[in-house]
Coordinates of C-alpha atoms and ligand atoms in Angstrom, one line a residue:
X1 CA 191.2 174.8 130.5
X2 CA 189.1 174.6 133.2
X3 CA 190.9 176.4 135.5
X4 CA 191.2 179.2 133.3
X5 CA 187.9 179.4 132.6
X6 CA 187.1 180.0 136.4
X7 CA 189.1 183.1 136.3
X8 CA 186.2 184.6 135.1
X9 CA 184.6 186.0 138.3
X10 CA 187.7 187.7 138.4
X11 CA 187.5 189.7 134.7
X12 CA 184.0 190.5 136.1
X13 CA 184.7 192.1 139.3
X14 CA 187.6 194.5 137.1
X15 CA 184.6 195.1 133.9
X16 CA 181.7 193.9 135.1
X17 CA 179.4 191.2 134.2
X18 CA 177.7 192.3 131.1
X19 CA 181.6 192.9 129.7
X20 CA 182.7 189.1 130.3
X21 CA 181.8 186.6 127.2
X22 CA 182.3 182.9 127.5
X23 CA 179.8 181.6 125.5
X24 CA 181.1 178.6 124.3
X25 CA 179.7 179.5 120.5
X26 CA 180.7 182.9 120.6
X27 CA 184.5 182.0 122.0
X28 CA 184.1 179.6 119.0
X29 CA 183.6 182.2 116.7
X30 CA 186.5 184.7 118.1
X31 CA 189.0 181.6 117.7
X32 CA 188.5 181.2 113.7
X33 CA 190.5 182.4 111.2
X34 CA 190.5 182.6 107.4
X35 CA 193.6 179.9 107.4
X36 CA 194.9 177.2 110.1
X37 CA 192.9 175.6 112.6
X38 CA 190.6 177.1 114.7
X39 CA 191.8 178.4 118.0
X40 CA 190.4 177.7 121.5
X41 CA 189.3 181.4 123.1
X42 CA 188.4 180.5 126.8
X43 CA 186.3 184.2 127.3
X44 CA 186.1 187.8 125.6
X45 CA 186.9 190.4 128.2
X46 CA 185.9 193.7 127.6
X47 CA 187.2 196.6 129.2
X48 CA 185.8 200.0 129.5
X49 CA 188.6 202.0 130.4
X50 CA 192.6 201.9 130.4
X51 CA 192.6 201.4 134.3
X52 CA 190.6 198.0 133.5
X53 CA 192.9 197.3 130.9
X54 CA 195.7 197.4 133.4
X55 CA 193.8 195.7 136.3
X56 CA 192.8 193.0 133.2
X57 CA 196.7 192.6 132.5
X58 CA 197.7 192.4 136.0
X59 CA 195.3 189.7 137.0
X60 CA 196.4 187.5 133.7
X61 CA 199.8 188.2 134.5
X62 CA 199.5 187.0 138.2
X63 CA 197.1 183.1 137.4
X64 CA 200.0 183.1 134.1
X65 CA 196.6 183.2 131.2
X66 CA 197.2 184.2 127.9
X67 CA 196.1 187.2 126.9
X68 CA 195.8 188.4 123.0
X69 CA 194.1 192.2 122.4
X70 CA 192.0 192.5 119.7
X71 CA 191.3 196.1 118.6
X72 CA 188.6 196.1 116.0
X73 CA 189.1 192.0 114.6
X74 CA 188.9 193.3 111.1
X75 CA 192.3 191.2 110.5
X76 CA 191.5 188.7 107.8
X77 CA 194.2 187.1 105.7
X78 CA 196.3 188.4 108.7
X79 CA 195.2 186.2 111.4
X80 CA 191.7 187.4 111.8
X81 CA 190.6 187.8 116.0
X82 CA 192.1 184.5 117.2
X83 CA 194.6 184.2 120.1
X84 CA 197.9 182.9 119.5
X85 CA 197.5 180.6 122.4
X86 CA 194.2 177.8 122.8
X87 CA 192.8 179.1 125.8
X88 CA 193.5 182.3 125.7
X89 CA 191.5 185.4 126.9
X90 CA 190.7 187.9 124.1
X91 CA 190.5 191.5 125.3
X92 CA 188.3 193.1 123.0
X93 CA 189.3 196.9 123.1
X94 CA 186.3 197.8 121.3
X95 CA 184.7 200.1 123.8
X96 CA 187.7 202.1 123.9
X97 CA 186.1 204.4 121.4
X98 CA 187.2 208.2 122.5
X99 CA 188.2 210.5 120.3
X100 CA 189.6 213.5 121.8
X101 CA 192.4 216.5 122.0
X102 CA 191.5 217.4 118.3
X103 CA 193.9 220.3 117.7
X104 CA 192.1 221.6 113.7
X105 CA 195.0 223.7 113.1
X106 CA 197.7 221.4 113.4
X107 CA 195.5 218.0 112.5
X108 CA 196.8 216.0 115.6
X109 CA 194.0 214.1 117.7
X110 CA 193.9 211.3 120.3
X111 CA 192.5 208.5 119.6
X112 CA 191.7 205.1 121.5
X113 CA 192.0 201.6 120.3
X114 CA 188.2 201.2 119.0
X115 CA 188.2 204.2 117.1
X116 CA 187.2 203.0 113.6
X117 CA 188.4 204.6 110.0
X118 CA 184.7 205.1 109.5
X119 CA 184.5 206.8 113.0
X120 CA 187.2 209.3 112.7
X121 CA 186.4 209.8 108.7
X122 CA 182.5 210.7 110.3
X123 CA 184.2 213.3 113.2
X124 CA 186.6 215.0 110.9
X125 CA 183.5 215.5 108.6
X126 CA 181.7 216.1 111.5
X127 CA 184.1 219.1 112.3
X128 CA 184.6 220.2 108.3
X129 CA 188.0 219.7 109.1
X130 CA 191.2 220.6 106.8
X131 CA 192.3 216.6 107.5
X132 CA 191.1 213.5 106.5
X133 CA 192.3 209.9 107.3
X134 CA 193.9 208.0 105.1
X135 CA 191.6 205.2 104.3
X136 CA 192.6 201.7 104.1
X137 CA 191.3 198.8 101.2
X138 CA 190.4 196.8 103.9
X139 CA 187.1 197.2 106.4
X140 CA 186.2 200.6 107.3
X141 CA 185.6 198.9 110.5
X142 CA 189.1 198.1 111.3
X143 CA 190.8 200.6 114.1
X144 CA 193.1 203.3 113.0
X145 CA 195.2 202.4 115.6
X146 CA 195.7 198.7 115.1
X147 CA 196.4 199.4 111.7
X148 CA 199.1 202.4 112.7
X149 CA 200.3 199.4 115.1
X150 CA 200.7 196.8 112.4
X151 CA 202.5 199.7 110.5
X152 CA 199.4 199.7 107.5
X153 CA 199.5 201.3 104.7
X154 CA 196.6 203.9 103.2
X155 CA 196.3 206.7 100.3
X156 CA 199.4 209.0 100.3
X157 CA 200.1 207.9 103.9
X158 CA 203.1 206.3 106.1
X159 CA 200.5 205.8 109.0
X160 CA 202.6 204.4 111.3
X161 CA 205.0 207.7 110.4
X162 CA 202.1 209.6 111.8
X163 CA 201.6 207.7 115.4
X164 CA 203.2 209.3 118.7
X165 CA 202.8 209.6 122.0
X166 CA 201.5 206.0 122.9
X167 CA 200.2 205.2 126.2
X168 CA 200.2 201.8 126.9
X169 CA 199.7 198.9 129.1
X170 CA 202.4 196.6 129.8
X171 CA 201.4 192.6 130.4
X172 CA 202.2 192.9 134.3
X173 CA 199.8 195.9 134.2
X174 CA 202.3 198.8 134.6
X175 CA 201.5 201.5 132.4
X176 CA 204.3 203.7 130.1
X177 CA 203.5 206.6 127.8
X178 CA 206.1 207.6 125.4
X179 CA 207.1 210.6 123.2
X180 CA 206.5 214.1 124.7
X181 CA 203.7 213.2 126.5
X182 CA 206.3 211.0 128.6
X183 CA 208.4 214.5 129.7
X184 CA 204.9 215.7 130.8
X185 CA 205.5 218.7 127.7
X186 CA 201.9 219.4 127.0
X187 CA 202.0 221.9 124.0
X188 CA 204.5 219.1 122.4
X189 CA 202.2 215.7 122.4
X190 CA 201.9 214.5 119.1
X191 CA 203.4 217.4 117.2
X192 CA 206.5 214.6 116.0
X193 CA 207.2 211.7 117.2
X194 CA 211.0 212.2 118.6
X195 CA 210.8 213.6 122.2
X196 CA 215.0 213.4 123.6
X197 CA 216.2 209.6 123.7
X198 CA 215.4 206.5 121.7
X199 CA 212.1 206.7 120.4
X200 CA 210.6 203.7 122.2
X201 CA 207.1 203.5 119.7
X202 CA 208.8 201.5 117.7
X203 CA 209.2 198.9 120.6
X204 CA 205.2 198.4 120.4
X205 CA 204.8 198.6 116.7
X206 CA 204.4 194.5 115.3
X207 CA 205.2 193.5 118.6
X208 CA 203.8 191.9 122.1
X209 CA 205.5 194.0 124.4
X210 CA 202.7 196.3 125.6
X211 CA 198.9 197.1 124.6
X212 CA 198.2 200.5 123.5
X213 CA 195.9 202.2 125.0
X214 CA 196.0 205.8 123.4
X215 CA 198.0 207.8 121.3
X216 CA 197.9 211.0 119.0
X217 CA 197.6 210.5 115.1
X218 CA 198.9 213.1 113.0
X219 CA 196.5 213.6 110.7
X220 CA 196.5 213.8 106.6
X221 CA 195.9 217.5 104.9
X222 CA 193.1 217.4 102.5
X223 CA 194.8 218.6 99.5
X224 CA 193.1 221.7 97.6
X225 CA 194.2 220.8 94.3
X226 CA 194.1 216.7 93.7
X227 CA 194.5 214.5 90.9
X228 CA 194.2 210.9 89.5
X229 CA 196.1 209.4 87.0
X230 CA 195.0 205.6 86.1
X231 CA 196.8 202.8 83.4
X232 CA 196.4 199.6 82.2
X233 CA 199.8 197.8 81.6
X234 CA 199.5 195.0 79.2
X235 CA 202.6 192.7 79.1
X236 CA 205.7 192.3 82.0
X237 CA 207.9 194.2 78.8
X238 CA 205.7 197.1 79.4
X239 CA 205.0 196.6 83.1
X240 CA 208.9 197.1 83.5
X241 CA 209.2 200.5 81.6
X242 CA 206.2 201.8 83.5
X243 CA 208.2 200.5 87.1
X244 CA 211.3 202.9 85.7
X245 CA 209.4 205.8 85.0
X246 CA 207.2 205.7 88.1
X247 CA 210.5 205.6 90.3
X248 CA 211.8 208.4 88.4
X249 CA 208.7 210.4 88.7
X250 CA 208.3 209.7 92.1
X251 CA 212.2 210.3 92.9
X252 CA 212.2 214.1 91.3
X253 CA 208.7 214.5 93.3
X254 CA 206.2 214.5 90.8
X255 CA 204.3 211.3 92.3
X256 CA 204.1 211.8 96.2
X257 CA 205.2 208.6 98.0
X258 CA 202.8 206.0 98.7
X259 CA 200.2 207.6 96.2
X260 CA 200.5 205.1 93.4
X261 CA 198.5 201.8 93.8
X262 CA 199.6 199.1 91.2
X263 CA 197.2 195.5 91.1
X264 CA 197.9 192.7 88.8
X265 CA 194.5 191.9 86.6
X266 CA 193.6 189.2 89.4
X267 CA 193.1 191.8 92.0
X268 CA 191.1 193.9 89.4
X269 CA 188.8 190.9 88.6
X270 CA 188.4 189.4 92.2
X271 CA 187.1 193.1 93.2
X272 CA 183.8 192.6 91.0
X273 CA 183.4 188.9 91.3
X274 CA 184.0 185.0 92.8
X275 CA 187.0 182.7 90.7
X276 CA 184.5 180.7 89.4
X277 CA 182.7 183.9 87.4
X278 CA 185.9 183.6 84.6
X279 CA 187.4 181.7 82.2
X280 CA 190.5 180.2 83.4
X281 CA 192.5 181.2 80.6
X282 CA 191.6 185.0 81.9
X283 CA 192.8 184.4 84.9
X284 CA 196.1 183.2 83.8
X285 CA 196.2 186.4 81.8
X286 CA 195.1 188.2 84.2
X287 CA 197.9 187.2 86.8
X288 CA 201.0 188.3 84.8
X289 CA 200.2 190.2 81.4
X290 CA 197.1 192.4 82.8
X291 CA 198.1 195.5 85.3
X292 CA 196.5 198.3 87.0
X293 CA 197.9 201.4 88.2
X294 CA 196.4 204.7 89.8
X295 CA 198.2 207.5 91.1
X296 CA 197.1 210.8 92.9
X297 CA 198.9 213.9 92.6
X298 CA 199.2 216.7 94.1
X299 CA 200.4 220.2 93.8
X300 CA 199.7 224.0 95.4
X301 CA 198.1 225.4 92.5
X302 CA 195.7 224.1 89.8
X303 CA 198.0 225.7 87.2
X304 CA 201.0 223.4 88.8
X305 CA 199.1 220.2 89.1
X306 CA 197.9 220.6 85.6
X307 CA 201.1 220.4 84.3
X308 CA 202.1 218.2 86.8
X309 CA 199.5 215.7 85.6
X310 CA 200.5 215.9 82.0
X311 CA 203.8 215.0 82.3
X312 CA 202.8 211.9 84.8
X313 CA 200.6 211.0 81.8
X314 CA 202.9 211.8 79.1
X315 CA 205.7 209.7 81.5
X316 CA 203.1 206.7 81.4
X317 CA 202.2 206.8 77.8
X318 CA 205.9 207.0 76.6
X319 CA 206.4 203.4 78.4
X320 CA 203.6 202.3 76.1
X321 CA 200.7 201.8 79.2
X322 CA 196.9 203.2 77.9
X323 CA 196.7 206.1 80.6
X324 CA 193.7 208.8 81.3
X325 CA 193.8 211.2 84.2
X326 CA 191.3 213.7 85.8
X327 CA 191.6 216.7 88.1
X328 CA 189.3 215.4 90.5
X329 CA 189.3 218.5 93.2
X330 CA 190.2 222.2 92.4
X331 CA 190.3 225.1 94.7
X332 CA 189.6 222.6 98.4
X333 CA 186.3 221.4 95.7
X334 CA 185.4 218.3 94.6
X335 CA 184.6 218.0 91.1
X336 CA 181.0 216.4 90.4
X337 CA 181.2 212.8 90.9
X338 CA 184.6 212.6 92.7
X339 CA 182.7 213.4 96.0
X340 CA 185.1 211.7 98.7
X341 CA 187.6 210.2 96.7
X342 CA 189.9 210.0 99.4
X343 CA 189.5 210.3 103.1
X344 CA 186.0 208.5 102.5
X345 CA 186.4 204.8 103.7
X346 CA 185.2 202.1 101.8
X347 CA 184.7 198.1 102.0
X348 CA 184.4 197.4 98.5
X349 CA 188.0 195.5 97.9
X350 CA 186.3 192.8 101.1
X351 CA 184.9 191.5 97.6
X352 CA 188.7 190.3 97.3
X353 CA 188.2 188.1 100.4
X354 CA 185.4 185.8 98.7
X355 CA 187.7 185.4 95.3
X356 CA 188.3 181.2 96.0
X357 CA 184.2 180.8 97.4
X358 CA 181.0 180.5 95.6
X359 CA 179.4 183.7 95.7
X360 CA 180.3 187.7 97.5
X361 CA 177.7 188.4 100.2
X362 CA 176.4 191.9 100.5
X363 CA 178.6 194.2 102.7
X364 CA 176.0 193.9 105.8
X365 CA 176.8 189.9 105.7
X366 CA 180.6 189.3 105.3
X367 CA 182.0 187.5 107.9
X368 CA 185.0 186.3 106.4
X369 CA 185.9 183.8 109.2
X370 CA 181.9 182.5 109.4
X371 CA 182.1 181.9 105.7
X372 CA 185.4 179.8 105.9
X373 CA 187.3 182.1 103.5
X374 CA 190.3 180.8 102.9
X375 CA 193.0 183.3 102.7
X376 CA 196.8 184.6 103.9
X377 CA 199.1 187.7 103.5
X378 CA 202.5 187.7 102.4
X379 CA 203.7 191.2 102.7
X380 CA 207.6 191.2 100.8
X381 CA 209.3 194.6 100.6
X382 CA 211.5 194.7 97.5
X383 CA 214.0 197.5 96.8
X384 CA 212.6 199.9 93.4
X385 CA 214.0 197.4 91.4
X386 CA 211.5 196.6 87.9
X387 CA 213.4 193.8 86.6
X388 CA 213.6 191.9 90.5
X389 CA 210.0 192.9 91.0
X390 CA 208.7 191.8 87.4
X391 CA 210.9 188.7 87.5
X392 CA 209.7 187.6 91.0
X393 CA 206.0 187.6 90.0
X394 CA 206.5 185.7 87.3
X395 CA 208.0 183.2 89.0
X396 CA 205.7 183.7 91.9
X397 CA 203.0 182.4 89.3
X398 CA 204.4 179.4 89.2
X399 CA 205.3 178.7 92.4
X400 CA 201.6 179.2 93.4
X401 CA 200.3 176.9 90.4
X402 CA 200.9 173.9 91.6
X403 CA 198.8 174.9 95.2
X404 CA 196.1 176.2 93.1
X405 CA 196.4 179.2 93.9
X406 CA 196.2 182.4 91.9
X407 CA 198.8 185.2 91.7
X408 CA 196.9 188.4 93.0
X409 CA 199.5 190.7 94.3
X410 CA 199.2 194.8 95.2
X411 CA 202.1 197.2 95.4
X412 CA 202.9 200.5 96.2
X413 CA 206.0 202.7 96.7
X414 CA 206.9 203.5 99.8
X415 CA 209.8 205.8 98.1
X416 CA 211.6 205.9 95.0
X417 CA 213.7 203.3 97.0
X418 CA 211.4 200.9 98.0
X419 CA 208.0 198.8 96.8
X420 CA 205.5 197.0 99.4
X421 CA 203.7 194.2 98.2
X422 CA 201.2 192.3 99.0
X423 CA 200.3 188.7 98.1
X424 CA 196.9 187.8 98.7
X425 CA 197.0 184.0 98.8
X426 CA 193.1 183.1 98.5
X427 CA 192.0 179.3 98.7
X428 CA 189.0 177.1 98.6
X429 CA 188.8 176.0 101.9
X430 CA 188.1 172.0 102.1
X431 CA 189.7 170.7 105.1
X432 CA 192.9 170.9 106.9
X433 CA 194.7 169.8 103.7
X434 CA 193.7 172.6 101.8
X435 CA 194.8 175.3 105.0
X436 CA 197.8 172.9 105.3
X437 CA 198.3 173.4 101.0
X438 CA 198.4 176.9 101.4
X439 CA 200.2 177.5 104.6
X440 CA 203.1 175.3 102.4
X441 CA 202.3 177.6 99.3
X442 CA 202.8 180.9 101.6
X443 CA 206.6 178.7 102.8
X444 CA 207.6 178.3 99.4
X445 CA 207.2 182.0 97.9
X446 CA 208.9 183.0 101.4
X447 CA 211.5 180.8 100.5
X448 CA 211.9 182.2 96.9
X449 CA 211.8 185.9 98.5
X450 CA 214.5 185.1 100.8
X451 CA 216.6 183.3 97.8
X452 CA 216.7 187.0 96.0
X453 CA 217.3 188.6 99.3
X454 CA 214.1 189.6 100.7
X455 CA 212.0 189.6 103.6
X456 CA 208.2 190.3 105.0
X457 CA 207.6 193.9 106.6
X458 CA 204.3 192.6 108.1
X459 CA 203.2 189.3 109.3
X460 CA 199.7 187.4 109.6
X461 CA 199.4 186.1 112.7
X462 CA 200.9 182.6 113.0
X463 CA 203.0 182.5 110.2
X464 CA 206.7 182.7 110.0
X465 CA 208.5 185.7 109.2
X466 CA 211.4 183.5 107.8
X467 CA 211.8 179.9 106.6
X468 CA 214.9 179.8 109.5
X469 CA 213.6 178.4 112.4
X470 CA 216.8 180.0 114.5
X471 CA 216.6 183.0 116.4
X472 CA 218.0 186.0 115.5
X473 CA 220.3 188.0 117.9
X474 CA 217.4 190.9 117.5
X475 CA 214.7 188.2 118.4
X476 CA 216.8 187.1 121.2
X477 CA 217.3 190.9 122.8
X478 CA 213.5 191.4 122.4
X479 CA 212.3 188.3 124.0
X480 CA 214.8 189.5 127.3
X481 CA 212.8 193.4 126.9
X482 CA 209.8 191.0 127.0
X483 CA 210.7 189.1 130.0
X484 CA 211.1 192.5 131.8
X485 CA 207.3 193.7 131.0
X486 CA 205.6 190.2 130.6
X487 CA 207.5 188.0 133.3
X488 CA 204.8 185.0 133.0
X489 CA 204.9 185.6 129.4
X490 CA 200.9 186.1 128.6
X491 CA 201.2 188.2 126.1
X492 CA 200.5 187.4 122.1
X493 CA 203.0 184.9 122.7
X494 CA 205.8 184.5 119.7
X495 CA 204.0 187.4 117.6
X496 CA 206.5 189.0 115.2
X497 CA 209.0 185.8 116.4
X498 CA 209.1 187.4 119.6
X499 CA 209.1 184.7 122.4
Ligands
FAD501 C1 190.6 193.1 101.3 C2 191.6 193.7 102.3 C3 192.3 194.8 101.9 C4 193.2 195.4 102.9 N1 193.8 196.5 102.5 C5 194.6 197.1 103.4 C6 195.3 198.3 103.1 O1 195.1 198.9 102.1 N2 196.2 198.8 104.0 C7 196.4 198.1 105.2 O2 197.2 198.6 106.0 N3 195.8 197.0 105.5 C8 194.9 196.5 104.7 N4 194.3 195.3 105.0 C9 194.6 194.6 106.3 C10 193.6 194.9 107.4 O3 192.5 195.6 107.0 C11 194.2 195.6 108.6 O4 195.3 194.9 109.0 C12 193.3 195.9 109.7 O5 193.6 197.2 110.1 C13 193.3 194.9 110.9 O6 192.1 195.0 111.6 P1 192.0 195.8 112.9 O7 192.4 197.2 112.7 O8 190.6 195.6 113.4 O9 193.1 195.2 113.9 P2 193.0 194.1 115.0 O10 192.5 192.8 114.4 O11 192.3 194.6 116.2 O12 194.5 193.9 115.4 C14 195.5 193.6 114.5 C15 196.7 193.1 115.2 O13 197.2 194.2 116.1 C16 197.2 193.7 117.5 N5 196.6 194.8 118.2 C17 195.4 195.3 118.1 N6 195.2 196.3 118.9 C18 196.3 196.5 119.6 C19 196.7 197.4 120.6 N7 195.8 198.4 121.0 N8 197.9 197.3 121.1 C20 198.7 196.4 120.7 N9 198.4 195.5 119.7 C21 197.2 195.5 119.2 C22 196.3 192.5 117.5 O14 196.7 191.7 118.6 C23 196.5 191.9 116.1 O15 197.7 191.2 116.1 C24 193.4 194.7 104.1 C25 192.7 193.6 104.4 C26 191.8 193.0 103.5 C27 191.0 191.8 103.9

């Protein structure tokens, strides 16, 4: 450890002295997560530019330290700031703020790793523009781009569908852009994603190959007509009817994709206060028999979405949900009190985070790793199936029981094909027994996901993607592209099982 921490006249003469960190409290406090054991961080490097970032990688490549970038750290449940490696360097990407190349009438714009949703929410206001970024529940602190990276989800949005033209650093320090931008075709960067030949993004998305330094978003059109249709679902019965008429109302187009949000009651209730707030025997309601859904709809007239929004309704009453809908925007106006609806990034679901701990700080004092919150992701796709995904939550309930922990899980359609879930496994954190207890918890639903045939689409950080320790022949060809970028192999080592 020693050694490594002596590097650090070299990470100074690349950034500069004010830009290296190793403060021995502050490392401490970059290597905590929200599950696990804390991890070692031997100094936060900071670079100002993608030439440092590259002089950064070469360096770590050349003494072999490990290197994990760090975008924004929002990434609780997910593995939070910490390295994958004790002793690693962080490289905190935060001062790679730009935002730049806005194009208003196609709604492309480059942005850098630091850009934050609130940031690029405040320059598209900023520029009354006809886009807006779709927000995510989590911080609005959290980069657009490490989200896009990690393939997140957000309000009528595929982001990582809307991410091109990547310029990145590889861990030896060579630098690669991709998409159009790679044939040097100007008037094409970001326009789509498919330049001629593979389309090599997908080689950095979930992965350790390279850092991204750059790239173009595609942004989001504010619709001119928009509106929101909400339920409560009482009963797994009911809760299975509602499932088939949201695939069929999303299959003949009615519901855009990814616009429906569905949480069971636990969600709802950790979002306005701690466990401890409720009676237990609510909470066991609340975990199977108690859901919430909320779509927004769209259409290119008011007269359309009018009628659109009365048959959604009608769809969701016939299944016997209570439903109530709004038009919230008319005409490219909000309607009074729907100000910012979407586009308008928001922390309140962090209130989630603090479910298993004694009381919800104010927004200006969450620190979710300082506070010892103990929570993980588990992120299962399922295929649009309501009997498989009703059926697996119930028996996800009682898989979790025993642990102590509660079921809160969130879904949304990705198509009339497939749901994304998430499984927020939150925990009172006493000890390694308890991070041990739910690190076992987040095994055994794996285990049940991969007994009915599924799998994760996103990982946290340090956990397994499968129950199989073997790698696959996939794993195998990535760890060999690896070899070839990251020959001392610093990089986020084993992310996304890639050694
Ligand atoms: C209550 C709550 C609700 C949430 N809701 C949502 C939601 O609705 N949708 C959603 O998508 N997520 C959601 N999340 C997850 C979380 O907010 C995101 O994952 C968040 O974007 C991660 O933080 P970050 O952007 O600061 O990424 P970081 O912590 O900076 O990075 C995340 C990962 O990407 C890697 N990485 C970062 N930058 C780069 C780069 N430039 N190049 C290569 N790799 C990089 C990091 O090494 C790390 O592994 C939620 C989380 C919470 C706690």
């Amino acid at each position: 450890m020693a050694e490594r921490s002596n590097r650090r006249p070299i990470w100074e003469l690349i950034v500069g002295r004010a830009y290296v960190d190793g403060d021995p409290d502050r490392c401490a406090a970059w290597g905590r997560r929200t599950f696990g054991e804390d991890r070692h961080v031997a100094a936060v490097v900071r670079p100002g530019s993608a030439k440092e970032v590259a002089s950064v990688m070469a360096a770590a490549s050349e003494f072999g330290i490990p290197v994990h970038p760090v975008s924004r750290g929002a990434n609780w449940g997910m593995g939070s700031r910490a390295p994958f490696e004790d002793g690693a360097v962080v490289l905190d990407l935060s001062r790679l703020d730009g935002i730049s190349d806005y194009d208003a009438d196609l709604g492309i714009v480059r942005i850098e790793p630091g850009v934050t949703f609130a940031a690029l929410a405040g320059f598209l206001a900023g520029h009354d523009s006809e886009y807006f970024i779709s927000e995510i529940g989590g911080s609005p602190d959290a980069s657009v781009m490490a989200n896009s990276l990690d393939r997140g989800d957000g309000v009528m949005a595929d982001r990582w569908a809307t991410l091109s033209d990547l310029e990145v650093v590889l861990a030896d320090g060579r630098r690669v852009t991709t998409g159009f931008s790679a044939l040097g075709a100007d008037r094409l960067k970001g326009v789509m994603a498919g330049a001629v030949g593979p389309i090599a993004d997908g080689l950095f998305s979930q992965s350790n190959l390279g850092i991204v330094v750059g790239a173009r978003v595609r942004l989001a059109r504010m619709p001119d007509d928009l509106a929101i249709v909400s339920a409560r679902i009482d009963g797994i019965e009911t809760l299975k009817r509602t499932l088939v008429a949201w695939r069929r109302m999303q299959g003949r187009g009615a519901i855009p994709d990814r616009s429906v949000t569905l949480w069971n009651g636990v969600k709802y209730l950790a979002r306005d206060n701690v466990r401890s707030a409720y009676e237990e025997e609510e909470i066991r309601r609340a975990e199977t028999d108690v859901w919430y859904l909320s779509a927004y709809l769209v259409a290119e007239s008011p007269e359309i979405l009018q009628l659109r929004a009365n048959g959604v309704l009608r769809g969701l009453l016939e299944t016997g949900a209570r439903a109530d809908g709004a038009i919230v925007r008319v005409g490219g106006v909000w309607q009074e009190g729907c100000e910012g609806l979407i586009g308008k990034p928001s922390p309140r679901n962090l209130r989630t985070v603090y479910w298993s701990s004694e009381t919800i700080p104010g927004f200006a004092e969450m620190d979710p790793d300082r506070d010892r919150c103990g929570l993980l992701w588990l992120c299962l796709a399922f295929p649009f199936d309501e009997n498989l995904l009703a059926a697996f939550a119930e028996r996800a309930q009682v898989i979790l029981r025993p642990f102590g922990i509660d079921l809160n899980i969130g879904v949304e359609a990705e198509s009339f094909r497939c749901l994304l879930s998430y499984f927020s496994l939150s925990y009172g954190r006493e000890g390694p027994e308890s991070d041990a207890m739910a690190e076992e918890a987040y095994r055994a639903l794996l285990a049940e996901a991969e007994r009915h045939g599924l799998a994760p689409y996103r990982l946290a950080n340090g956990l397994p993607k499968s129950t199989s320790s073997g790698m696959t022949d996939l794993d195998a060809y990535l760890s060999e592209i690896r070899r070839i970028g990251d020959p001392a192999g610093i990089l986020s080592r084993g992310r996304s099982g890639i050694a």
